[in-house]
Tab-separated table of C-alpha atoms in Angstrom:
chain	number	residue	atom	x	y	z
V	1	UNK	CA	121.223	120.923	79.735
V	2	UNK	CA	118.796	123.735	80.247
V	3	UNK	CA	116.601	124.148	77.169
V	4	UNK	CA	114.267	126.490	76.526
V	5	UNK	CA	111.296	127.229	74.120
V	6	UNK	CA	108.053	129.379	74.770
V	7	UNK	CA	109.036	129.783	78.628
V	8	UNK	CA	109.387	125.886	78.783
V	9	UNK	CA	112.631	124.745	80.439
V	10	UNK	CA	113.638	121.435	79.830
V	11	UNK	CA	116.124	119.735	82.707
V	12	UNK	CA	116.943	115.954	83.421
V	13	UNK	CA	114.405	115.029	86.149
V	14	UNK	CA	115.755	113.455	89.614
V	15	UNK	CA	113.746	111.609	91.917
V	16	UNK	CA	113.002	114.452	93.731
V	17	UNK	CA	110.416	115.209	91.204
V	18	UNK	CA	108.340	111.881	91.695
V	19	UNK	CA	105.846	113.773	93.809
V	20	UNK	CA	105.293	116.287	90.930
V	21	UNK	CA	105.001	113.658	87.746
V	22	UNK	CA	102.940	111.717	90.017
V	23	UNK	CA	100.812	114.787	90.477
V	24	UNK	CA	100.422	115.294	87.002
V	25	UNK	CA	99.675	111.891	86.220
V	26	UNK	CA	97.029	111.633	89.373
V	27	UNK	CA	95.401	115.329	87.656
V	28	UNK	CA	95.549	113.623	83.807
V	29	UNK	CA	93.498	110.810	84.872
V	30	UNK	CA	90.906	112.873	86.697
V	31	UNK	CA	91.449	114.821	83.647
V	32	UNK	CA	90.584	112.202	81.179
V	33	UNK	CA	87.682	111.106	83.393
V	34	UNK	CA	85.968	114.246	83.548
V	35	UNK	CA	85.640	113.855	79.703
V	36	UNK	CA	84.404	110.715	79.899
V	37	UNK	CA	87.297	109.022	79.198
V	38	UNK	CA	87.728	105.711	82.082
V	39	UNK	CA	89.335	103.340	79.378
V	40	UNK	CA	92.598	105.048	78.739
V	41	UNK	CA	93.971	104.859	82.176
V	42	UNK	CA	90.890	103.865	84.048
V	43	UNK	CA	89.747	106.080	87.210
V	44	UNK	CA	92.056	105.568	90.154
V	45	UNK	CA	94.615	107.946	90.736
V	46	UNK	CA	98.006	107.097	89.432
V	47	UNK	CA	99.356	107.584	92.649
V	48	UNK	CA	97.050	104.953	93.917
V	49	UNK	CA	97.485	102.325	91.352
V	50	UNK	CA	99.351	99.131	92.622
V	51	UNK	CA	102.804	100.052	91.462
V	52	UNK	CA	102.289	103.595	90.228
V	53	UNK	CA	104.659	104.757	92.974
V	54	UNK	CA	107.526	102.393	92.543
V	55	UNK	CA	107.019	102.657	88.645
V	56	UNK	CA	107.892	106.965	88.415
V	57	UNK	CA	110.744	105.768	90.728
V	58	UNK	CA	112.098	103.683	88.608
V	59	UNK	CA	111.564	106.269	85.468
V	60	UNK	CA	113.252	108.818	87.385
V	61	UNK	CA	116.416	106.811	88.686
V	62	UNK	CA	116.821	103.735	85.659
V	63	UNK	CA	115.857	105.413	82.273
V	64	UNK	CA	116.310	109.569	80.905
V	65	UNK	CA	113.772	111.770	82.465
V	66	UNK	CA	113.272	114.853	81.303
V	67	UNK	CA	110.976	117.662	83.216
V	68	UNK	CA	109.568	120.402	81.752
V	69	UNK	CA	109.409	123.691	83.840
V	70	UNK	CA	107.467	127.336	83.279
V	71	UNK	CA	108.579	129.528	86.217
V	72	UNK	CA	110.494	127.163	88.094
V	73	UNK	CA	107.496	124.581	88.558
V	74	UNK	CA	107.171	121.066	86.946
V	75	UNK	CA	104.285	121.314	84.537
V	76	UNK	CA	105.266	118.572	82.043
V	77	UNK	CA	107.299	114.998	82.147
V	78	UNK	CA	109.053	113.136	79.881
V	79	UNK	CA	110.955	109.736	79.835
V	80	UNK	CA	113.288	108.477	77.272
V	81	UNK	CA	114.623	104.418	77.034
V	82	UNK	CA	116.356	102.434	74.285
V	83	UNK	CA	112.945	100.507	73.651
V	84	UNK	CA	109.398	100.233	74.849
V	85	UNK	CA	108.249	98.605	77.864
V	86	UNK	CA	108.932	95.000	78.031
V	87	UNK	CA	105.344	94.328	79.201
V	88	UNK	CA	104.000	95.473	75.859
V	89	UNK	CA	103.198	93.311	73.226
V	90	UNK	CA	105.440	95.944	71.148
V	91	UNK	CA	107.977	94.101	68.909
V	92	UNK	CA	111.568	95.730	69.020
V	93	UNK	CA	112.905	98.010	66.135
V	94	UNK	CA	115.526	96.625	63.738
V	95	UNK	CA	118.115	99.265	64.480
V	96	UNK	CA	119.031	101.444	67.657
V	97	UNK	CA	116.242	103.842	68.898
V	98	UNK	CA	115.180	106.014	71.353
V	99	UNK	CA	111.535	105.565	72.945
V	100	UNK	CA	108.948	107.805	74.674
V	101	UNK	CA	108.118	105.519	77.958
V	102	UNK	CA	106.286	108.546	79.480
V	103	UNK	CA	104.919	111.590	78.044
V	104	UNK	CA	102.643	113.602	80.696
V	105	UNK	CA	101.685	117.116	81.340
V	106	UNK	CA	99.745	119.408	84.107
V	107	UNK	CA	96.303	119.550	83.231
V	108	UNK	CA	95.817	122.883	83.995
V	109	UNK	CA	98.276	123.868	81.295
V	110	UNK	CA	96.566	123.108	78.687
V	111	UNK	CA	97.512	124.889	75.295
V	112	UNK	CA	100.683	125.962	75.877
V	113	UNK	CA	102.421	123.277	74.092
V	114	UNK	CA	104.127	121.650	76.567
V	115	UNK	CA	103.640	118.003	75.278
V	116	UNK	CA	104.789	119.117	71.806
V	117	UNK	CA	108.272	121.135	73.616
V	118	UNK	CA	109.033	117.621	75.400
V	119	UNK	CA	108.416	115.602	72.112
V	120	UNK	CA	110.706	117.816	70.421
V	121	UNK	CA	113.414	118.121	72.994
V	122	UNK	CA	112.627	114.551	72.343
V	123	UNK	CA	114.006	114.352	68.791
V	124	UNK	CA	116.827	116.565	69.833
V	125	UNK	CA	117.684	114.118	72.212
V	126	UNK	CA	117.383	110.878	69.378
V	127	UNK	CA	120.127	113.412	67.119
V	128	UNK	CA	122.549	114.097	69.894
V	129	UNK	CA	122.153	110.953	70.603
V	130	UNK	CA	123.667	109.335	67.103
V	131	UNK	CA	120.302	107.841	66.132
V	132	UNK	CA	117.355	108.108	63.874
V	133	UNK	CA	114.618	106.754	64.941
V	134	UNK	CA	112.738	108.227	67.792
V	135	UNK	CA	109.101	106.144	68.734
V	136	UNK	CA	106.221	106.217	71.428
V	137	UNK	CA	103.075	103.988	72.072
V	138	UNK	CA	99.958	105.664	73.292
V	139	UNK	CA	95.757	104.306	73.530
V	140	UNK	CA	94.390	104.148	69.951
V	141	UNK	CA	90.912	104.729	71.791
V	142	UNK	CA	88.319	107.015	71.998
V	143	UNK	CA	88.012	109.353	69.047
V	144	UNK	CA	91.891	108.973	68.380
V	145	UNK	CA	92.767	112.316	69.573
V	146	UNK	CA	95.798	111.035	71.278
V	147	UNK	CA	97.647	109.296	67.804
V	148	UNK	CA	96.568	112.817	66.075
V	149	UNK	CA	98.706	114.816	68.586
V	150	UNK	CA	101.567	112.399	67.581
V	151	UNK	CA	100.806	112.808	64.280
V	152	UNK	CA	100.617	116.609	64.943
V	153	UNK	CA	104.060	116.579	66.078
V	154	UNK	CA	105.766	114.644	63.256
V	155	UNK	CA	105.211	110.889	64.296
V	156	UNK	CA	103.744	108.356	61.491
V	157	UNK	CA	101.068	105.354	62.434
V	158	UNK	CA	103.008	102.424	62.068
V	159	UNK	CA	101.397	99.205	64.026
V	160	UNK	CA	98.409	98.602	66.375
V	161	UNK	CA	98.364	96.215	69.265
V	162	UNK	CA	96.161	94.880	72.587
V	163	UNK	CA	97.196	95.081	75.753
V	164	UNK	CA	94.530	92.898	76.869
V	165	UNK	CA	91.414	95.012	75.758
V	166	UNK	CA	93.369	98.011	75.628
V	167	UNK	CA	93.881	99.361	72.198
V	168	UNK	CA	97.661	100.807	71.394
V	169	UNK	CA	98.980	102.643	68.331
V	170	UNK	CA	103.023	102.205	68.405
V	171	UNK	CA	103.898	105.812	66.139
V	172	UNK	CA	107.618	106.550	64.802
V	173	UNK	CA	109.319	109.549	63.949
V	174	UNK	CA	112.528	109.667	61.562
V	175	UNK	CA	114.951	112.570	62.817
V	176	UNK	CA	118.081	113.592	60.732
């Protein structure tokens, strides 16, 4: 499948992109910290993180990945699963849905709508795929900027959790 919207490609991603997601996920958090931000996910690179490494593997070989590309270069990820992470106190949804596991983009792309092309190809994705509901968790911190983008792009508040101290805001979207 080879979308494409505003010069955005969207392809399945292949574990040949791991070094790429994790270098947009190393840049977000340097990113976030050079806002201020250390709560959302703290100040170690991604990359670095106990895990981090073994964790894109996994996203990129056991769930649906999705990269998006401008001129043949990864500058946004995505991955898709039938339900959010089992370590999150998220409780399941009572019918079949897809979930947003992953939503990342490079840093240094900022404003050209790449998050928003992924969540849609997103939706797409939750049609083709027989279903309605399409949903995605993401920190409730800060000044909330990260639940408006969801809202933004068609997703509705639905319920708040801790992971630990970690404020989350679970977010649903219906797609006919």
């Amino acid at each position: 499948m080879n979308d494409t919207t505003h010069g955005i490609r969207i392809r399945p991603g292949v574990l040949a992109d791991a070094p790429a997601v994790l270098g947009m996920l190393d840049g977000a958090v340097a990113w976030m910290n050079s806002r201020g931000n250390t709560e959302q996910w703290g100040t170690t690179p991604y990359s670095q993180k106990p895990g981090g490494v073994e964790r894109v593997e996994r996203y990129l070989t056991e769930n649906a990945p999705w990269i998006a590309e401008l001129d043949g270069m990864p500058v946004g990820a995505m991955v898709l699963d039938s339900g959010p992470s089992p370590q999150m106190p998220i409780k399941a949804a009572e019918e079949a849905e897809l979930y947003v596991r992953l939503l990342v983009s490079d840093r240094r792309r900022v404003g050209l709508g790449i998050g928003a092309v992924l969540l849609a190809h997103a939706a797409e994705e939750t049609r083709r795929g027989g279903l309605e509901l399409l949903r995605v968790d993401c920190w409730a911190g800060g000044g909330g900027e990260l639940v408006a983008f969801y809202e933004r792009n068609g997703f509705t508040r639905t319920e708040t959790f801790l992971s630990g101290d970690w404020p989350g805001q679970v977010l649903a979207r219906r797609v006919a």
